[in-house]
PDB file of C-alpha atoms in Angstrom:
ATOM      1  CA  MET A   1      -3.049  -1.474 -27.294  1.00 80.00           C
ATOM      2  CA  PRO A   2      -1.687  -3.959 -24.675  1.00 85.00           C
ATOM      3  CA  ILE A   3       1.585  -5.412 -24.803  1.00 88.00           C
ATOM      4  CA  TYR A   4       2.032  -9.240 -24.105  1.00 90.00           C
ATOM      5  CA  ALA A   5       5.169 -11.146 -23.253  1.00 93.00           C
ATOM      6  CA  TYR A   6       6.132 -14.060 -25.119  1.00 95.00           C
ATOM      7  CA  LYS A   7       8.615 -16.926 -24.652  1.00 95.00           C
ATOM      8  CA  CYS A   8       9.904 -19.806 -26.287  1.00 95.00           C
ATOM      9  CA  ASN A   9       9.594 -22.897 -24.617  1.00 93.00           C
ATOM     10  CA  ALA A  10      12.388 -24.402 -27.018  1.00 93.00           C
ATOM     11  CA  CYS A  11      15.165 -22.155 -27.069  1.00 94.00           C
ATOM     12  CA  GLY A  12      14.478 -19.741 -24.512  1.00 93.00           C
ATOM     13  CA  PHE A  13      13.921 -16.537 -26.420  1.00 95.00           C
ATOM     14  CA  ALA A  14      11.647 -13.926 -25.052  1.00 95.00           C
ATOM     15  CA  GLN A  15      10.013 -10.553 -26.400  1.00 94.00           C
ATOM     16  CA  ASP A  16       7.258  -8.131 -25.647  1.00 93.00           C
ATOM     17  CA  VAL A  17       5.068  -7.898 -28.370  1.00 93.00           C
ATOM     18  CA  LEU A  18       2.827  -4.704 -29.085  1.00 93.00           C
ATOM     19  CA  GLN A  19      -0.490  -6.376 -30.308  1.00 91.00           C
ATOM     20  CA  LYS A  20      -4.265  -5.565 -30.522  1.00 92.00           C
ATOM     21  CA  MET A  21      -6.740  -7.648 -28.521  1.00 88.00           C
ATOM     22  CA  SER A  22      -8.143  -9.031 -31.597  1.00 92.00           C
ATOM     23  CA  ASP A  23      -4.869 -10.054 -32.983  1.00 93.00           C
ATOM     24  CA  PRO A  24      -4.211 -14.111 -32.973  1.00 93.00           C
ATOM     25  CA  VAL A  25      -1.782 -15.445 -30.295  1.00 92.00           C
ATOM     26  CA  LEU A  26       1.736 -15.885 -31.708  1.00 93.00           C
ATOM     27  CA  THR A  27       2.957 -19.351 -31.628  1.00 93.00           C
ATOM     28  CA  VAL A  28       5.931 -19.821 -33.724  1.00 94.00           C
ATOM     29  CA  CYS A  29       9.037 -18.381 -32.434  1.00 94.00           C
ATOM     30  CA  PRO A  30      11.109 -15.711 -34.624  1.00 93.00           C
ATOM     31  CA  THR A  31      14.407 -17.003 -33.520  1.00 92.00           C
ATOM     32  CA  CYS A  32      14.409 -20.777 -34.050  1.00 93.00           C
ATOM     33  CA  GLY A  33      11.124 -21.158 -35.651  1.00 92.00           C
ATOM     34  CA  GLN A  34       9.527 -23.832 -33.432  1.00 92.00           C
ATOM     35  CA  ALA A  35       5.906 -23.664 -32.686  1.00 93.00           C
ATOM     36  CA  SER A  36       6.760 -23.319 -28.880  1.00 93.00           C
ATOM     37  CA  TYR A  37       6.436 -19.673 -28.680  1.00 94.00           C
ATOM     38  CA  ALA A  38       3.676 -18.977 -25.924  1.00 94.00           C
ATOM     39  CA  LYS A  39       2.287 -15.855 -23.851  1.00 92.00           C
ATOM     40  CA  GLN A  40       3.645 -15.584 -20.492  1.00 91.00           C
ATOM     41  CA  LEU A  41       1.510 -14.277 -17.493  1.00 86.00           C
ATOM     42  CA  THR A  42       2.600 -10.765 -16.302  1.00 83.00           C
ATOM     43  CA  ALA A  43       1.753  -8.326 -13.760  1.00 78.00           C
ATOM     44  CA  ALA A  44      -0.342  -5.222 -14.830  1.00 72.00           C
ATOM     45  CA  GLY A  45       1.317  -2.454 -16.198  1.00 68.00           C
ATOM     46  CA  PHE A  46      -0.351   0.693 -14.495  1.00 71.00           C
ATOM     47  CA  GLN A  47       0.183   2.412 -11.238  1.00 72.00           C
ATOM     48  CA  LEU A  48      -2.573   4.202  -9.314  1.00 71.00           C
ATOM     49  CA  LYS A  49      -1.856   7.760  -8.724  1.00 73.00           C
ATOM     50  CA  GLY A  50      -3.134  10.704  -6.574  1.00 70.00           C
ATOM     51  CA  SER A  51      -5.783  10.359  -3.899  1.00 71.00           C
ATOM     52  CA  GLY A  52      -8.616   7.940  -3.472  1.00 68.00           C
ATOM     53  CA  TRP A  53      -9.629   5.031  -1.596  1.00 69.00           C
ATOM     54  CA  TYR A  54      -6.963   2.731  -2.838  1.00 60.00           C
ATOM     55  CA  ALA A  55      -4.376   5.409  -1.473  1.00 58.00           C
ATOM     56  CA  THR A  56      -5.729   5.259   2.029  1.00 62.00           C
ATOM     57  CA  ASP A  57      -6.675   1.738   2.062  1.00 64.00           C
ATOM     58  CA  PHE A  58      -4.411  -0.227   0.298  1.00 62.00           C
ATOM     59  CA  LYS A  59      -1.095   1.382   0.921  1.00 60.00           C
ATOM     60  CA  GLY A  60       1.052   0.424   3.865  1.00 61.00           C
ATOM     61  CA  GLY A  61       1.664   3.494   6.804  1.00 56.00           C
ATOM     62  CA  GLY A  62      -1.929   4.755   6.430  1.00 51.00           C
ATOM     63  CA  ALA A  63      -4.535   5.292   9.102  1.00 53.00           C
ATOM     64  CA  ALA A  64      -4.900   1.665   9.826  1.00 51.00           C
ATOM     65  CA  SER A  65      -1.699   1.523  10.831  1.00 50.00           C
ATOM     66  CA  ALA A  66      -1.657   4.190  13.380  1.00 50.00           C
ATOM     67  CA  ALA A  67      -4.811   2.916  14.644  1.00 52.00           C
ATOM     68  CA  ALA A  68      -3.290  -0.651  15.284  1.00 52.00           C
ATOM     69  CA  VAL A  69      -0.403   0.901  16.931  1.00 48.00           C
ATOM     70  CA  THR A  70      -2.599   2.813  19.275  1.00 52.00           C
ATOM     71  CA  ALA A  71      -4.713  -0.555  19.765  1.00 52.00           C
ATOM     72  CA  SER A  72      -1.921  -2.403  20.777  1.00 51.00           C
ATOM     73  CA  ALA A  73      -0.430   0.218  23.243  1.00 50.00           C
ATOM     74  CA  ALA A  74      -3.329   0.505  25.095  1.00 50.00           C
ATOM     75  CA  PRO A  75      -3.070  -3.099  26.931  1.00 53.00           C
ATOM     76  CA  ALA A  76       0.573  -2.260  27.957  1.00 49.00           C
ATOM     77  CA  ALA A  77      -0.709   0.820  29.756  1.00 48.00           C
ATOM     78  CA  ALA A  78      -3.580  -0.922  31.488  1.00 50.00           C
ATOM     79  CA  ASP A  79      -0.848  -3.545  32.882  1.00 53.00           C
ATOM     80  CA  ALA A  80       1.354  -0.660  34.212  1.00 51.00           C
ATOM     81  CA  PRO A  81       1.618  -0.509  38.025  1.00 54.00           C
ATOM     82  CA  ALA A  82      -0.182   2.595  39.613  1.00 53.00           C
ATOM     83  CA  SER A  83       3.278   4.107  40.549  1.00 53.00           C
ATOM     84  CA  ALA A  84       4.245   4.516  36.733  1.00 55.00           C
ATOM     85  CA  ALA A  85       1.011   6.707  36.224  1.00 54.00           C
ATOM     86  CA  PRO A  86       1.788  10.492  35.206  1.00 58.00           C
ATOM     87  CA  ALA A  87       1.178  12.698  38.617  1.00 59.00           C
ATOM     88  CA  THR A  88      -1.681  14.975  38.680  1.00 60.00           C
ATOM     89  CA  LYS A  89      -1.057  18.712  38.857  1.00 59.00           C
ATOM     90  CA  VAL A  90      -2.638  20.350  41.929  1.00 59.00           C
ATOM     91  CA  GLU A  91      -2.989  24.228  41.543  1.00 60.00           C
ATOM     92  CA  ALA A  92      -2.258  26.406  44.542  1.00 57.00           C
ATOM     93  CA  ALA A  93      -4.802  28.847  45.719  1.00 55.00           C
ATOM     94  CA  PRO A  94      -4.224  32.245  44.432  1.00 55.00           C
ATOM     95  CA  THR A  95      -3.199  34.495  47.567  1.00 57.00           C
ATOM     96  CA  THR A  96      -5.298  37.334  46.566  1.00 58.00           C
ATOM     97  CA  GLY A  97      -8.547  37.419  44.847  1.00 57.00           C
ATOM     98  CA  SER A  98     -11.830  38.574  44.757  1.00 63.00           C
ATOM     99  CA  CYS A  99     -12.484  37.261  48.127  1.00 66.00           C
ATOM    100  CA  GLY A 100      -9.771  39.238  49.501  1.00 66.00           C
ATOM    101  CA  GLY A 101      -8.251  36.238  51.212  1.00 64.00           C
ATOM    102  CA  GLY A 102     -11.249  35.629  54.005  1.00 66.00           C
ATOM    103  CA  CYS A 103     -12.716  32.957  52.439  1.00 69.00           C
ATOM    104  CA  ALA A 104     -12.243  28.975  53.307  1.00 68.00           C
ATOM    105  CA  CYS A 105      -9.794  28.335  50.336  1.00 67.00           C
ATOM    106  CA  HIS A 106      -6.953  30.890  52.027  1.00 61.00           C
ATOM    107  CA  SER A 107      -7.450  29.419  55.390  1.00 60.00           C
TER     108      SER A 107
END
């Protein structure tokens, strides 16, 4: 059974009422007796837990956030000067190997 929030517009009394969906709407305030008791609009009273499409698509800090960070960092790297680029590693030729040192790589 759902819980409905009611509030009296005359005296300000507020109350949560457990009712069936088929029960009639309350209109008389239990405190002041006025016919100004009205149902209030409230947020849904459930929370999704576990894994599923909602956990990855609608929560903050998911894969979409990481993709946005990567996309925003790419233009900054393209605008960087060539001197700021990381140096490439040049490997030295082995001093001895299967060639015996008489090849073009040792001269």
